[in-house]
Coordinates of C-alpha atoms in Angstrom, one line a residue:
X1 CA 35.3 6.2 50.2
X2 CA 38.2 5.1 48.2
X3 CA 39.5 7.6 45.6
X4 CA 39.5 6.4 41.9
X5 CA 42.7 5.0 40.7
X6 CA 44.7 7.4 38.5
X7 CA 45.1 6.4 34.8
X8 CA 48.5 5.0 33.9
X9 CA 50.1 6.8 31.0
X10 CA 51.7 4.7 28.3
X11 CA 54.7 6.5 27.0
X12 CA 54.8 4.6 23.7
X13 CA 51.2 5.5 22.9
X14 CA 51.8 9.1 23.8
X15 CA 54.9 9.3 21.4
X16 CA 52.8 7.9 18.5
X17 CA 49.9 10.2 18.8
X18 CA 49.9 12.6 15.9
X19 CA 52.6 10.7 14.1
X20 CA 51.5 9.4 10.7
X21 CA 52.1 5.7 10.2
X22 CA 52.1 3.4 7.1
X23 CA 50.6 -0.1 7.6
X24 CA 51.3 -2.5 4.7
X25 CA 48.4 -4.6 3.7
X26 CA 49.9 -6.4 0.7
X27 CA 53.1 -6.7 -1.3
X28 CA 52.0 -4.0 -3.6
X29 CA 52.7 -0.3 -3.0
X30 CA 49.8 2.1 -3.5
X31 CA 51.3 3.5 -6.7
X32 CA 51.6 -0.1 -8.2
X33 CA 47.9 -0.9 -7.9
X34 CA 45.9 -1.0 -11.1
X35 CA 42.9 1.3 -10.9
X36 CA 39.5 -0.4 -10.6
X37 CA 37.4 -0.5 -13.7
X38 CA 34.8 2.2 -13.5
X39 CA 31.3 0.9 -13.9
X40 CA 28.6 2.8 -15.7
X41 CA 26.6 5.1 -13.4
X42 CA 23.2 3.9 -12.5
X43 CA 20.5 5.5 -14.7
X44 CA 18.6 8.3 -12.8
X45 CA 14.9 7.5 -12.6
X46 CA 12.1 9.9 -12.3
X47 CA 10.1 9.8 -9.0
X48 CA 7.2 7.8 -10.4
X49 CA 9.4 5.3 -12.2
X50 CA 11.4 4.8 -9.0
X51 CA 8.3 4.1 -6.9
X52 CA 7.1 1.6 -9.5
X53 CA 10.3 -0.3 -9.5
X54 CA 10.4 -0.2 -5.7
X55 CA 6.9 -1.8 -5.6
X56 CA 7.9 -4.5 -8.0
X57 CA 11.2 -5.3 -6.2
X58 CA 9.5 -5.2 -2.7
X59 CA 6.7 -7.5 -3.8
X60 CA 9.0 -10.0 -5.5
X61 CA 11.3 -10.2 -2.5
X62 CA 8.6 -10.6 0.1
X63 CA 6.7 -13.3 -1.8
X64 CA 9.7 -15.3 -2.9
X65 CA 11.4 -15.1 0.5
X66 CA 8.1 -16.1 2.2
X67 CA 8.1 -19.3 0.1
X68 CA 5.1 -18.5 -2.1
X69 CA 5.1 -19.2 -5.8
X70 CA 1.9 -17.6 -6.9
X71 CA -0.2 -14.6 -5.9
X72 CA -4.0 -14.1 -5.8
X73 CA -5.7 -10.7 -6.3
X74 CA -9.4 -9.7 -6.1
X75 CA -10.1 -7.6 -9.2
X76 CA -12.8 -5.1 -8.7
X77 CA -12.5 -3.2 -12.0
X78 CA -11.0 -0.3 -10.1
X79 CA -7.6 1.3 -10.4
X80 CA -6.1 0.0 -7.1
X81 CA -6.6 -3.7 -7.9
X82 CA -5.4 -2.9 -11.5
X83 CA -2.2 -1.4 -10.3
X84 CA -1.7 -4.2 -7.8
X85 CA -2.2 -6.9 -10.4
X86 CA 0.2 -5.1 -12.9
X87 CA 2.9 -4.9 -10.2
X88 CA 2.4 -8.5 -9.3
X89 CA 2.7 -9.7 -12.9
X90 CA 5.9 -7.7 -13.4
X91 CA 7.3 -9.0 -10.1
X92 CA 6.4 -12.7 -10.5
X93 CA 5.6 -13.3 -14.1
X94 CA 2.1 -13.4 -15.6
X95 CA 1.9 -17.2 -15.1
X96 CA 2.2 -16.8 -11.4
X97 CA -0.7 -14.3 -10.9
X98 CA -4.4 -15.2 -10.7
X99 CA -7.1 -12.5 -10.6
X100 CA -10.6 -13.2 -9.2
X101 CA -13.5 -10.9 -9.9
X102 CA -16.5 -11.3 -7.5
X103 CA -19.5 -9.3 -8.7
X104 CA -22.4 -8.6 -6.4
X105 CA -25.9 -7.1 -7.1
X106 CA -24.3 -3.6 -6.9
X107 CA -21.4 -4.3 -9.3
X108 CA -21.4 -2.3 -12.5
X109 CA -21.1 -4.1 -15.8
X110 CA -17.6 -2.6 -16.2
X111 CA -16.4 -4.2 -12.9
X112 CA -16.3 -7.6 -14.7
X113 CA -15.5 -6.5 -18.3
X114 CA -12.8 -4.2 -17.2
X115 CA -11.2 -6.8 -15.0
X116 CA -11.3 -9.3 -17.8
X117 CA -9.7 -6.8 -20.2
X118 CA -7.0 -6.1 -17.6
X119 CA -6.3 -9.8 -17.1
X120 CA -6.1 -10.3 -20.9
X121 CA -3.7 -7.4 -21.3
X122 CA -1.5 -8.7 -18.6
X123 CA -1.8 -12.3 -19.7
X124 CA -2.9 -13.5 -16.2
X125 CA -5.6 -16.0 -15.4
X126 CA -9.0 -14.5 -14.4
X127 CA -11.7 -16.3 -12.4
X128 CA -15.3 -15.0 -12.1
X129 CA -16.9 -16.0 -8.8
X130 CA -20.3 -14.2 -8.3
X131 CA -21.1 -13.6 -4.6
X132 CA -24.8 -13.1 -4.8
X133 CA -25.7 -16.6 -3.4
X134 CA -23.5 -16.0 -0.3
X135 CA -24.8 -12.4 0.0
X136 CA -28.4 -13.6 0.0
X137 CA -27.6 -16.3 2.6
X138 CA -26.0 -13.7 4.9
X139 CA -28.9 -11.2 4.6
X140 CA -31.5 -14.0 5.2
X141 CA -29.6 -15.3 8.1
X142 CA -29.4 -11.9 9.8
X143 CA -32.9 -10.6 8.8
X144 CA -34.7 -11.6 12.1
X145 CA -32.1 -9.8 14.1
X146 CA -31.9 -6.7 11.9
X147 CA -35.6 -6.3 11.6
X148 CA -36.8 -2.7 12.2
X149 CA -33.3 -1.2 11.6
X150 CA -32.1 0.9 8.7
X151 CA -29.6 -0.7 6.3
X152 CA -26.2 0.9 6.7
X153 CA -22.5 0.2 6.4
X154 CA -22.9 -3.2 8.2
X155 CA -24.9 -4.6 5.3
X156 CA -22.5 -3.1 2.8
X157 CA -19.5 -4.6 4.4
X158 CA -21.0 -8.1 4.3
X159 CA -20.1 -8.1 0.6
X160 CA -16.4 -7.1 1.3
X161 CA -16.2 -9.9 3.9
X162 CA -17.6 -12.5 1.6
X163 CA -15.0 -11.5 -1.0
X164 CA -12.3 -11.8 1.6
X165 CA -13.5 -15.3 2.5
X166 CA -13.5 -16.3 -1.1
X167 CA -9.9 -15.2 -1.6
X168 CA -8.6 -16.7 1.6
X169 CA -10.4 -20.0 0.9
X170 CA -8.7 -20.2 -2.6
X171 CA -5.4 -19.2 -0.9
X172 CA -5.9 -22.0 1.6
X173 CA -6.7 -24.5 -1.1
X174 CA -3.8 -23.9 -3.4
X175 CA -1.2 -22.2 -1.2
X176 CA -1.2 -18.9 -3.1
X177 CA -0.6 -15.6 -1.2
X178 CA -3.4 -13.0 -1.3
X179 CA -2.4 -9.5 -2.2
X180 CA -4.6 -6.7 -0.8
X181 CA -5.3 -3.6 -2.9
X182 CA -5.9 -0.7 -0.4
X183 CA -3.9 2.5 -0.9
X184 CA -2.4 4.9 1.7
X185 CA -5.3 7.4 1.4
X186 CA -7.8 4.7 2.2
X187 CA -5.7 3.2 5.0
X188 CA -5.3 6.7 6.6
X189 CA -9.0 7.3 6.6
X190 CA -10.1 3.8 7.6
X191 CA -11.9 3.4 4.3
X192 CA -11.4 -0.3 4.3
X193 CA -13.2 -3.3 5.7
X194 CA -11.6 -5.5 8.5
X195 CA -11.7 -9.1 7.4
X196 CA -12.8 -8.0 4.0
X197 CA -10.7 -6.1 1.5
X198 CA -8.0 -5.9 4.3
X199 CA -7.7 -9.8 4.4
X200 CA -4.5 -11.0 2.8
X201 CA -0.8 -11.6 3.2
X202 CA 0.9 -8.6 1.6
X203 CA -0.3 -5.0 0.9
X204 CA 1.5 -3.9 -2.3
X205 CA 0.3 -0.3 -2.4
X206 CA -0.5 0.4 1.3
X207 CA 2.0 3.3 1.3
X208 CA 1.0 4.8 -2.0
X209 CA -1.4 7.8 -2.0
X210 CA -4.4 7.6 -4.3
X211 CA -3.2 10.4 -6.5
X212 CA 0.1 8.6 -7.0
X213 CA -1.8 5.4 -7.9
X214 CA -3.1 7.3 -11.0
X215 CA 0.4 8.5 -11.9
X216 CA 1.9 5.0 -11.6
X217 CA -0.8 3.5 -13.8
X218 CA -0.3 6.2 -16.5
X219 CA 3.5 5.8 -16.3
X220 CA 3.2 2.0 -16.7
X221 CA 0.9 2.4 -19.7
X222 CA 3.1 5.0 -21.4
X223 CA 6.4 3.1 -20.7
X224 CA 5.4 -0.3 -21.8
X225 CA 2.4 0.3 -24.1
X226 CA 2.3 1.2 -27.7
X227 CA 4.7 -1.5 -28.9
X228 CA 3.6 -3.8 -31.7
X229 CA 1.4 -6.4 -30.2
X230 CA 1.8 -5.0 -26.7
X231 CA -1.4 -3.1 -25.5
X232 CA -1.0 -0.9 -22.5
X233 CA -1.9 -3.2 -19.6
X234 CA -4.4 -1.0 -17.7
X235 CA -7.6 -0.2 -19.7
X236 CA -8.3 3.5 -20.0
X237 CA -11.8 2.8 -18.7
X238 CA -10.3 1.8 -15.3
X239 CA -8.2 4.9 -15.1
X240 CA -11.0 7.3 -16.1
X241 CA -13.9 5.9 -14.0
X242 CA -14.8 7.6 -10.7
X243 CA -13.5 5.7 -7.7
X244 CA -16.2 3.6 -6.0
X245 CA -16.4 0.6 -3.6
X246 CA -19.7 -0.5 -5.3
X247 CA -21.3 -1.7 -2.1
X248 CA -24.5 0.2 -2.6
X249 CA -26.3 1.8 -5.6
X250 CA -24.5 4.7 -7.2
X251 CA -21.8 4.8 -4.5
X252 CA -18.7 7.0 -5.0
X253 CA -15.7 7.4 -2.7
X254 CA -16.4 11.2 -2.6
X255 CA -19.6 10.4 -0.8
X256 CA -17.5 9.6 2.3
X257 CA -14.1 11.2 1.6
X258 CA -12.8 14.5 0.4
X259 CA -11.7 14.5 -3.2
X260 CA -8.3 12.7 -3.3
X261 CA -6.5 15.7 -4.8
X262 CA -7.6 17.6 -1.6
X263 CA -7.2 14.6 0.8
X264 CA -3.7 13.5 -0.1
X265 CA -1.8 16.7 0.7
X266 CA -3.6 16.9 4.1
X267 CA -2.7 13.3 4.9
X268 CA 0.9 13.9 3.9
X269 CA 1.1 17.1 6.1
X270 CA -0.4 15.3 9.1
X271 CA 1.0 11.8 8.9
X272 CA 4.4 12.4 7.3
X273 CA 5.3 16.0 8.3
X274 CA 3.7 16.3 11.7
X275 CA 1.8 19.6 11.0
X276 CA -0.8 20.7 13.5
X277 CA -4.4 21.6 12.7
X278 CA -3.6 25.3 12.9
X279 CA -0.5 25.0 10.7
X280 CA -2.4 23.1 8.0
X281 CA -5.2 25.7 8.0
X282 CA -2.6 28.4 7.7
X283 CA -1.1 26.5 4.7
X284 CA -4.4 27.0 2.9
X285 CA -6.1 23.6 3.5
X286 CA -9.9 23.6 4.1
X287 CA -10.5 23.6 7.9
X288 CA -13.4 21.1 7.7
X289 CA -11.3 18.7 5.6
X290 CA -8.4 19.0 8.0
X291 CA -10.6 18.2 11.0
X292 CA -12.0 15.2 9.2
X293 CA -8.5 13.9 8.3
X294 CA -7.2 14.3 11.8
X295 CA -10.2 12.6 13.3
X296 CA -10.3 9.7 10.9
X297 CA -6.5 9.1 10.9
X298 CA -6.4 9.0 14.7
X299 CA -9.5 6.8 15.3
X300 CA -8.6 4.2 12.7
X301 CA -5.2 3.2 14.1
X302 CA -6.7 0.0 15.4
X303 CA -7.6 -1.0 11.8
X304 CA -4.1 -0.4 10.5
X305 CA -2.5 -2.5 13.2
X306 CA -4.4 -5.5 11.7
X307 CA -3.4 -4.8 8.1
X308 CA -0.7 -6.9 6.4
X309 CA 2.8 -5.5 5.7
X310 CA 3.6 -3.7 2.5
X311 CA 6.2 -1.8 0.6
X312 CA 7.4 1.5 2.1
X313 CA 7.8 4.3 -0.5
X314 CA 7.1 7.5 1.5
X315 CA 9.2 9.1 4.3
X316 CA 6.8 7.8 6.9
X317 CA 4.7 4.7 6.3
X318 CA 2.0 3.5 8.7
X319 CA 3.4 0.9 11.1
X320 CA 6.9 1.0 12.5
X321 CA 7.4 4.6 11.2
X322 CA 4.5 6.0 13.0
X323 CA 4.2 4.6 16.6
X324 CA 1.1 5.9 18.2
X325 CA -1.3 4.3 20.8
X326 CA -4.0 2.2 19.2
X327 CA -6.6 4.2 21.1
X328 CA -6.5 7.4 23.2
X329 CA -8.9 10.1 24.3
X330 CA -6.8 13.1 23.2
X331 CA -8.4 15.2 20.5
X332 CA -6.4 18.1 19.1
X333 CA -9.4 19.7 17.4

């Protein structure tokens, strides 16, 4: 085998090593240059304000760069759709946002009235499209095949999928982008309906935990409300009502999920900080809630892979930040 060639030393380079050199880049000497004008330092924002501006900027950039001029949002009368609509109005202008409320047989009176009040406060257009005729058609169509079975989440999700179809049909007709309204807590737990409330082109708050959704709504109201002739955009009734999907009588999110103030810290510890079951229990979290979060987060990866993109505001968002197999048989607890 031939031996490697020895490196040829360059005597000029060796002499220059360690010797400081001055390289002229203009006719001015360094001492002759005028100092640059110092610009005012950027204002330091609080964490909630910073997230809100990130949502507005990210939403505006994505929609404009994608070639859309208007956005369409399903208004449920709940806090998630209220925040999404408010961010969209701030990002695009009130004239470029349309809200659609789609009441069903299980919708509360407030779901329509609160949505209309929100739209009035924001100055956006609001359409009311009742889905009961389509809901009846679906249940009648499937009745022969569902006979003898107990109604469950399948029948509940028919309503969400009808709403998704309504929004996507309007989008298809007018060329407006649909903004989905699910938050990070729901996406973590799979508390969303494929081809229903997950249907859309951009997910504004998909990386925003539910507890932060409340903080953002309160900040937006406090920051921009109270001026003469300027009502806070998000009605207090929306902020104060218990979270509910309203797909069955008297339904509440807490029927299925732990309370959000208990859920969000566990999701953060597991998804963003990689803590194990044992470590989270030692931190003081409820063991049953920890097991539920780990189980639900892991088995709903397939749903999240089908969700639209959204703004990243946490250290680790679902998607490119958290690369896991869609399905696997490993169970840590």
